[in-house]
């Protein structure tokens, strides 16, 4: 994997091209950009046919996480094919990472020589040997070594230090394994930068990784948050300072990844700080969990007085609104369906609801990043930042509270009677 830097602006970030994969030499990605967040190798709610309405080009970069692909290992091993072939995405680049940006981790202390992975079957501790065996089975186009990045702004200095120590140990062992492995010769490595919100630990992490700079095709900035929906509401001021300092110390010729369901305004700040590649977990969480359509404006020439960033499709006021989700949008959903119809799909719990929302949100995100690259090229990103800052946001999403149904008296009696029988048995044993 090779990153070609084309432009570095004064206050708007940088432009580049990511490509040079051994398996797909003609595939490239214009940066700043995103890679598609997946579940089990598939973009959530969208088939390959539906994706054609979002992007006419079937080739893309996919974000895979071991938490929702671990169950495929035995089948892929038996088939003796790569994970790209197994998920029927041979024309797409597969990038394998440890965490799913849309899923918060389950609380718990990590083991000494393993990392907790949160799979569909619950929490599982995976050792370095198990991880590298998995990577050899999958043979992705790029992957990140095993690392401990489960830190955020509330983590203690001791926890940040432990994260760094464990990551250095894992990376050293992964590098040694990678060099000896014949199966991974065409796979690229991405170096994980950890250290929480401690700048000195971040510097130590970068210094350690740069000792093997030739082995890494790019770098992943981790340890800023614990993933999941809460990232969209995080205060990015502290994270931006860390990201900016990290980017200054990383080599300019290497691509920089930073994943999480970041708010679009925070994405702009990170682009200006020097981040190149993000993911689409924000789009997925808005569509599938919050039932909201992205409607924020990124046209700085717009004369409309008031813009709203999101549209809540669960709101009853859209029940008889037969306009598109976003006026002027060219996506399949807005061209073929109305707000009233998408609202109806939510009320009836139809599977088509999140599909249409995903199609719209992904299309909107694609156009947003086109606008970002345009502003970076013209060094006018501050104008787009000011345009976004003046838009009105909806209140934070709160999942509906499930009402507890009263338990029937007969069922209560069934629960009480066995307890009484148990007490009688214990008394008999004591008397005996």
C-alpha positions as semicolon CSV with decimal commas, in nm:
position;residue;x (nm);y (nm);z (nm)
1;X;0,000;0,000;0,000
2;X;0,139;0,337;-0,103
3;X;0,031;0,689;-0,015
4;X;0,114;0,974;-0,252
5;X;0,093;1,322;-0,101
6;X;-0,005;1,584;-0,358
7;X;-0,088;1,902;-0,166
8;X;-0,025;2,038;0,184
9;X;-0,222;2,356;0,259
10;X;-0,163;2,619;0,520
11;X;-0,483;2,575;0,723
12;X;-0,696;2,314;0,543
13;X;-0,512;1,984;0,575
14;X;-0,368;1,789;0,284
15;X;-0,463;1,604;-0,035
16;X;-0,329;1,267;-0,138
17;X;-0,396;0,936;-0,309
18;X;-0,397;0,598;-0,135
19;X;-0,331;0,297;-0,358
20;X;-0,049;0,071;-0,469
21;X;-0,199;-0,252;-0,335
22;X;-0,034;-0,572;-0,458
23;X;-0,368;-0,744;-0,525
24;X;-0,547;-0,439;-0,672
25;X;-0,281;-0,215;-0,831
26;X;-0,539;0,001;-1,012
27;X;-0,754;0,074;-0,706
28;X;-0,701;0,417;-0,550
29;X;-0,867;0,644;-0,294
30;X;-0,856;1,023;-0,308
31;X;-0,795;1,164;0,041
32;X;-0,929;1,309;0,267
33;X;-1,173;1,020;0,243
34;X;-1,348;0,742;0,429
35;X;-1,351;0,365;0,404
36;X;-1,677;0,175;0,433
37;X;-1,757;0,041;0,779
38;X;-1,880;-0,319;0,758
39;X;-2,043;-0,589;0,968
40;X;-1,912;-0,932;0,881
41;X;-1,766;-0,794;0,560
42;X;-2,092;-0,636;0,438
43;X;-2,201;-0,274;0,455
44;X;-2,492;-0,282;0,706
45;X;-2,839;-0,308;0,548
46;X;-2,710;-0,271;0,192
47;X;-2,671;-0,542;-0,069
48;X;-2,423;-0,507;-0,355
49;X;-2,716;-0,410;-0,581
50;X;-2,829;-0,138;-0,340
51;X;-2,473;-0,005;-0,317
52;X;-2,477;0,057;-0,692
53;X;-2,732;0,332;-0,625
54;X;-2,490;0,491;-0,377
55;X;-2,167;0,454;-0,572
56;X;-2,146;0,356;-0,936
57;X;-1,795;0,218;-0,884
58;X;-1,811;-0,130;-0,724
59;X;-1,446;-0,104;-0,613
60;X;-1,389;0,045;-0,269
61;X;-1,196;0,014;0,058
62;X;-1,364;-0,189;0,334
63;X;-1,311;-0,160;0,711
64;X;-1,325;-0,510;0,865
65;X;-1,310;-0,580;1,238
66;X;-1,226;-0,912;1,397
67;X;-1,516;-0,881;1,643
68;X;-1,768;-0,959;1,367
69;X;-1,550;-1,171;1,135
70;X;-1,393;-1,407;1,389
71;X;-1,668;-1,665;1,334
72;X;-1,565;-1,693;0,965
73;X;-1,216;-1,823;1,038
74;X;-1,285;-2,196;1,014
75;X;-1,491;-2,162;0,696
76;X;-1,228;-1,944;0,524
77;X;-0,951;-2,180;0,632
78;X;-1,138;-2,480;0,491
79;X;-1,209;-2,292;0,165
80;X;-0,843;-2,185;0,125
81;X;-0,941;-1,844;-0,009
82;X;-0,892;-1,486;0,113
83;X;-1,153;-1,302;0,313
84;X;-1,216;-1,073;0,015
85;X;-1,316;-1,376;-0,193
86;X;-1,518;-1,526;0,092
87;X;-1,737;-1,215;0,131
88;X;-1,767;-1,181;-0,251
89;X;-1,577;-0,850;-0,258
90;X;-1,274;-0,947;-0,464
91;X;-1,268;-0,607;-0,633
92;X;-1,251;-0,424;-0,298
93;X;-0,954;-0,364;-0,067
94;X;-0,992;-0,529;0,274
95;X;-0,838;-0,355;0,577
96;X;-0,854;-0,556;0,901
97;X;-0,870;-0,379;1,239
98;X;-0,920;-0,489;1,598
99;X;-1,223;-0,283;1,699
100;X;-1,560;-0,208;1,540
101;X;-1,604;0,174;1,567
102;X;-1,982;0,137;1,609
103;X;-1,966;-0,093;1,912
104;X;-1,867;0,018;2,265
105;X;-1,651;-0,236;2,452
106;X;-1,787;-0,438;2,742
107;X;-1,631;-0,314;3,069
108;X;-1,364;-0,538;3,217
109;X;-0,994;-0,566;3,287
110;X;-0,771;-0,690;3,002
111;X;-0,567;-1,004;3,052
112;X;-0,187;-0,988;3,061
113;X;-0,112;-1,166;2,733
114;X;-0,441;-1,130;2,548
115;X;-0,691;-0,871;2,430
116;X;-1,068;-0,887;2,493
117;X;-1,273;-0,911;2,174
118;X;-1,649;-0,862;2,185
119;X;-1,802;-1,109;1,939
120;X;-2,158;-1,218;1,867
121;X;-2,101;-1,494;2,122
122;X;-1,987;-1,258;2,395
123;X;-1,648;-1,154;2,525
124;X;-1,346;-1,360;2,420
125;X;-0,980;-1,310;2,507
126;X;-0,760;-1,350;2,202
127;X;-0,385;-1,406;2,226
128;X;-0,127;-1,278;1,981
129;X;-0,081;-1,627;1,835
130;X;-0,455;-1,662;1,778
131;X;-0,472;-1,316;1,621
132;X;-0,185;-1,370;1,377
133;X;-0,321;-1,712;1,283
134;X;-0,651;-1,538;1,206
135;X;-0,473;-1,276;0,993
136;X;-0,286;-1,546;0,801
137;X;-0,616;-1,721;0,734
138;X;-0,790;-1,401;0,615
139;X;-0,493;-1,256;0,420
140;X;-0,630;-0,899;0,409
141;X;-0,472;-0,628;0,195
142;X;-0,370;-0,442;0,511
143;X;-0,404;-0,500;0,884
144;X;-0,306;-0,348;1,215
145;X;-0,100;-0,546;1,470
146;X;-0,267;-0,644;1,794
147;X;-0,276;-0,344;2,028
148;X;-0,440;-0,211;2,344
149;X;-0,622;0,111;2,259
150;X;-0,909;0,096;2,509
151;X;-0,849;0,438;2,664
152;X;-1,032;0,771;2,663
153;X;-1,019;1,112;2,830
154;X;-1,117;0,963;3,168
155;X;-0,840;0,698;3,170
156;X;-0,574;0,727;3,440
157;X;-0,206;0,776;3,362
158;X;-0,142;0,422;3,485
159;X;-0,397;0,286;3,237
160;X;-0,243;0,490;2,952
161;X;0,102;0,358;3,041
162;X;-0,026;0,002;3,048
163;X;-0,186;0,056;2,708
164;X;0,148;0,170;2,564
165;X;0,350;-0,113;2,723
166;X;0,111;-0,384;2,605
167;X;0,093;-0,235;2,255
168;X;0,473;-0,221;2,217
169;X;0,496;-0,584;2,325
170;X;0,223;-0,693;2,083
171;X;0,364;-0,493;1,790
172;X;0,715;-0,634;1,834
173;X;0,581;-0,990;1,826
174;X;0,351;-0,916;1,531
175;X;0,638;-0,765;1,330
176;X;0,850;-1,072;1,391
177;X;0,564;-1,302;1,291
178;X;0,488;-1,091;0,980
179;X;0,848;-1,106;0,854
180;X;0,856;-1,487;0,882
181;X;0,511;-1,548;0,732
182;X;0,485;-1,642;0,364
183;X;0,106;-1,589;0,367
184;X;0,138;-1,221;0,465
185;X;0,399;-1,104;0,215
186;X;0,135;-0,917;0,012
187;X;-0,037;-0,771;0,321
188;X;0,060;-0,427;0,452
189;X;0,100;-0,326;0,815
190;X;-0,056;-0,020;0,980
191;X;0,111;0,105;1,299
192;X;-0,115;0,181;1,599
193;X;-0,034;0,505;1,786
194;X;-0,162;0,480;2,146
195;X;-0,106;0,662;2,476
196;X;-0,447;0,807;2,561
197;X;-0,448;1,181;2,629
198;X;-0,091;1,185;2,761
199;X;0,132;1,369;2,510
200;X;0,456;1,219;2,645
201;X;0,322;0,865;2,606
202;X;0,206;0,951;2,254
203;X;0,558;1,070;2,172
204;X;0,701;0,745;2,309
205;X;0,455;0,543;2,101
206;X;0,550;0,728;1,781
207;X;0,923;0,697;1,854
208;X;0,882;0,323;1,905
209;X;0,688;0,277;1,579
210;X;0,927;0,490;1,375
211;X;1,211;0,255;1,464
212;X;1,037;0,018;1,219
213;X;0,898;0,288;0,991
214;X;0,979;0,091;0,674
215;X;0,752;-0,192;0,791
216;X;0,442;0,030;0,814
217;X;0,239;0,158;0,519
218;X;0,048;0,400;0,743
219;X;-0,049;0,482;1,100
220;X;-0,370;0,449;1,302
221;X;-0,439;0,708;1,574
222;X;-0,612;0,514;1,854
223;X;-0,703;0,551;2,222
224;X;-0,909;0,871;2,192
225;X;-1,242;0,712;2,287
226;X;-1,412;0,381;2,364
227;X;-1,608;0,367;2,034
228;X;-1,986;0,341;1,998
229;X;-2,260;0,607;1,964
230;X;-2,121;0,826;2,245
231;X;-1,829;0,935;2,022
232;X;-2,065;1,155;1,817
233;X;-2,136;1,359;2,133
234;X;-1,780;1,380;2,267
235;X;-1,607;1,711;2,328
236;X;-1,343;1,709;2,059
237;X;-1,130;1,998;2,188
238;X;-0,894;1,776;2,391
239;X;-0,881;1,507;2,121
240;X;-0,793;1,764;1,854
241;X;-0,486;1,876;2,046
242;X;-0,364;1,516;2,070
243;X;-0,439;1,444;1,703
244;X;-0,263;1,761;1,584
245;X;0,053;1,683;1,785
246;X;0,055;1,321;1,667
247;X;0,019;1,422;1,301
248;X;0,311;1,666;1,331
249;X;0,538;1,384;1,450
250;X;0,429;1,123;1,195
251;X;0,608;1,104;0,858
252;X;0,431;1,308;0,589
253;X;0,467;1,032;0,331
254;X;0,249;0,787;0,529
255;X;-0,131;0,779;0,539
256;X;-0,305;0,852;0,872
257;X;-0,621;0,674;0,984
258;X;-0,855;0,780;1,264
259;X;-1,177;0,586;1,319
260;X;-1,491;0,655;1,519
261;X;-1,844;0,790;1,476
262;X;-1,723;1,151;1,478
263;X;-1,959;1,442;1,422
264;X;-1,908;1,594;1,071
265;X;-1,784;1,920;1,225
266;X;-1,517;1,731;1,422
267;X;-1,417;1,546;1,104
268;X;-1,340;1,885;0,947
269;X;-1,116;1,979;1,240
270;X;-0,930;1,649;1,214
271;X;-0,882;1,695;0,840
272;X;-0,727;2,035;0,910
273;X;-0,504;1,869;1,172
274;X;-0,371;1,621;0,915
275;X;-0,588;1,306;0,928
276;X;-0,644;1,141;0,588
277;X;-0,890;0,852;0,627
278;X;-1,203;0,802;0,842
279;X;-1,486;0,545;0,840
280;X;-1,865;0,545;0,797
281;X;-1,973;0,417;1,140
282;X;-2,135;0,759;1,204
283;X;-2,360;0,709;0,901
284;X;-2,458;0,360;1,016
285;X;-2,540;0,466;1,373
286;X;-2,754;0,757;1,253
287;X;-2,953;0,542;1,011
288;X;-2,985;0,209;1,191
289;X;-2,997;0,305;1,560
290;X;-3,121;0,663;1,569
291;X;-3,345;0,654;1,256
292;X;-3,214;0,994;1,148
293;X;-3,134;1,123;0,801
294;X;-2,828;1,345;0,749
295;X;-2,942;1,677;0,600
296;X;-2,663;1,918;0,706
297;X;-2,557;2,164;0,440
298;X;-2,201;2,178;0,303
299;X;-2,278;2,431;0,027
300;X;-2,117;2,752;0,153
301;X;-2,297;2,951;-0,120
302;X;-2,641;2,854;0,014
303;X;-2,865;3,151;0,095
304;X;-3,107;2,956;0,313
305;X;-3,138;3,123;0,651
306;X;-3,163;2,818;0,877
307;X;-3,015;2,472;0,826
308;X;-3,074;2,162;1,039
309;X;-2,809;1,889;1,059
310;X;-3,044;1,589;1,095
311;X;-3,403;1,485;1,026
312;X;-3,573;1,257;1,278
313;X;-3,784;1,018;1,070
314;X;-3,969;0,898;1,381
315;X;-4,128;1,242;1,428
316;X;-4,504;1,231;1,367
317;X;-4,500;1,566;1,183
318;X;-4,358;1,391;0,875
319;X;-4,661;1,156;0,850
320;X;-4,815;1,363;0,569
321;X;-4,503;1,530;0,429
322;X;-4,454;1,398;0,076
323;X;-4,134;1,584;0,005
324;X;-3,788;1,422;-0,010
325;X;-3,569;1,376;0,296
326;X;-3,348;1,657;0,166
327;X;-3,452;1,901;-0,104
328;X;-3,215;1,885;-0,401
329;X;-3,056;1,554;-0,298
330;X;-2,987;1,319;-0,591
331;X;-2,979;0,993;-0,393
332;X;-3,213;0,702;-0,473
333;X;-3,418;0,752;-0,155
334;X;-3,489;1,121;-0,216
335;X;-3,564;1,064;-0,586
336;X;-3,808;0,777;-0,531
337;X;-3,955;0,815;-0,180
338;X;-4,087;1,075;0,063
339;X;-4,047;1,165;0,429
340;X;-4,397;1,031;0,494
341;X;-4,307;0,693;0,346
342;X;-3,982;0,658;0,544
343;X;-4,177;0,759;0,859
344;X;-4,438;0,493;0,777
345;X;-4,164;0,230;0,734
346;X;-4,033;0,308;1,082
347;X;-4,379;0,282;1,240
348;X;-4,443;-0,054;1,078
349;X;-4,089;-0,182;1,154
350;X;-4,027;-0,258;0,788
351;X;-3,677;-0,371;0,688
352;X;-3,681;-0,124;0,399
353;X;-3,667;0,170;0,645
354;X;-3,300;0,144;0,750
355;X;-3,206;0,043;0,393
356;X;-3,341;0,367;0,249
357;X;-3,186;0,570;0,531
358;X;-2,845;0,406;0,479
359;X;-2,860;0,478;0,107
360;X;-2,938;0,844;0,170
361;X;-2,686;0,891;0,451
362;X;-2,402;0,724;0,261
363;X;-2,476;0,930;-0,051
364;X;-2,479;1,247;0,160
365;X;-2,148;1,149;0,323
366;X;-1,990;1,078;-0,017
367;X;-2,089;1,424;-0,138
368;X;-1,968;1,579;0,189
369;X;-1,618;1,439;0,142
370;X;-1,615;1,561;-0,217
371;X;-1,683;1,909;-0,078
372;X;-1,406;1,863;0,180
373;X;-1,151;1,775;-0,088
374;X;-1,264;2,075;-0,294
375;X;-1,213;2,311;0,000
376;X;-0,879;2,156;0,092
377;X;-0,759;2,206;-0,267
378;X;-0,859;2,573;-0,246
379;X;-0,735;2,611;0,113
380;X;-1,083;2,731;0,213
381;X;-1,174;2,473;0,477
382;X;-1,235;2,745;0,742
383;X;-1,528;2,872;0,530
384;X;-1,689;2,526;0,536
385;X;-1,620;2,499;0,908
386;X;-1,799;2,830;0,975
387;X;-2,090;2,722;0,753
388;X;-2,136;2,401;0,955
389;X;-2,100;2,578;1,288
390;X;-2,408;2,792;1,223
391;X;-2,644;2,498;1,168
392;X;-2,896;2,376;1,421
393;X;-2,859;2,029;1,574
394;X;-3,134;1,806;1,707
395;X;-3,131;1,704;2,075
396;X;-2,917;1,394;2,146
397;X;-3,089;1,068;2,064
398;X;-3,229;0,874;2,358
399;X;-3,336;0,513;2,303
400;X;-3,698;0,445;2,400
401;X;-3,737;0,301;2,748
402;X;-3,899;-0,040;2,752
403;X;-4,194;-0,052;2,987
404;X;-4,189;-0,336;3,234
405;X;-4,505;-0,543;3,199
406;X;-4,675;-0,651;3,522
407;X;-4,612;-1,017;3,602
408;X;-4,928;-1,230;3,623
409;X;-5,014;-1,358;3,971
410;X;-5,000;-1,721;3,856
411;X;-4,646;-1,672;3,728
412;X;-4,546;-1,508;4,056
413;X;-4,681;-1,809;4,244
414;X;-4,476;-2,042;4,023
415;X;-4,163;-1,849;4,119
416;X;-4,244;-1,840;4,492
417;X;-4,348;-2,203;4,537
418;X;-4,013;-2,357;4,431
419;X;-3,836;-2,129;4,679
420;X;-4,064;-2,253;4,957
421;X;-4,004;-2,617;4,858
422;X;-3,629;-2,555;4,865
423;X;-3,656;-2,407;5,214
424;X;-3,848;-2,712;5,341
425;X;-3,587;-2,949;5,196
426;X;-3,308;-2,758;5,366
427;X;-3,491;-2,771;5,701
428;X;-3,539;-3,146;5,665
429;X;-3,168;-3,195;5,599
430;X;-3,082;-2,988;5,905
431;X;-3,321;-3,189;6,125
432;X;-3,175;-3,514;5,993
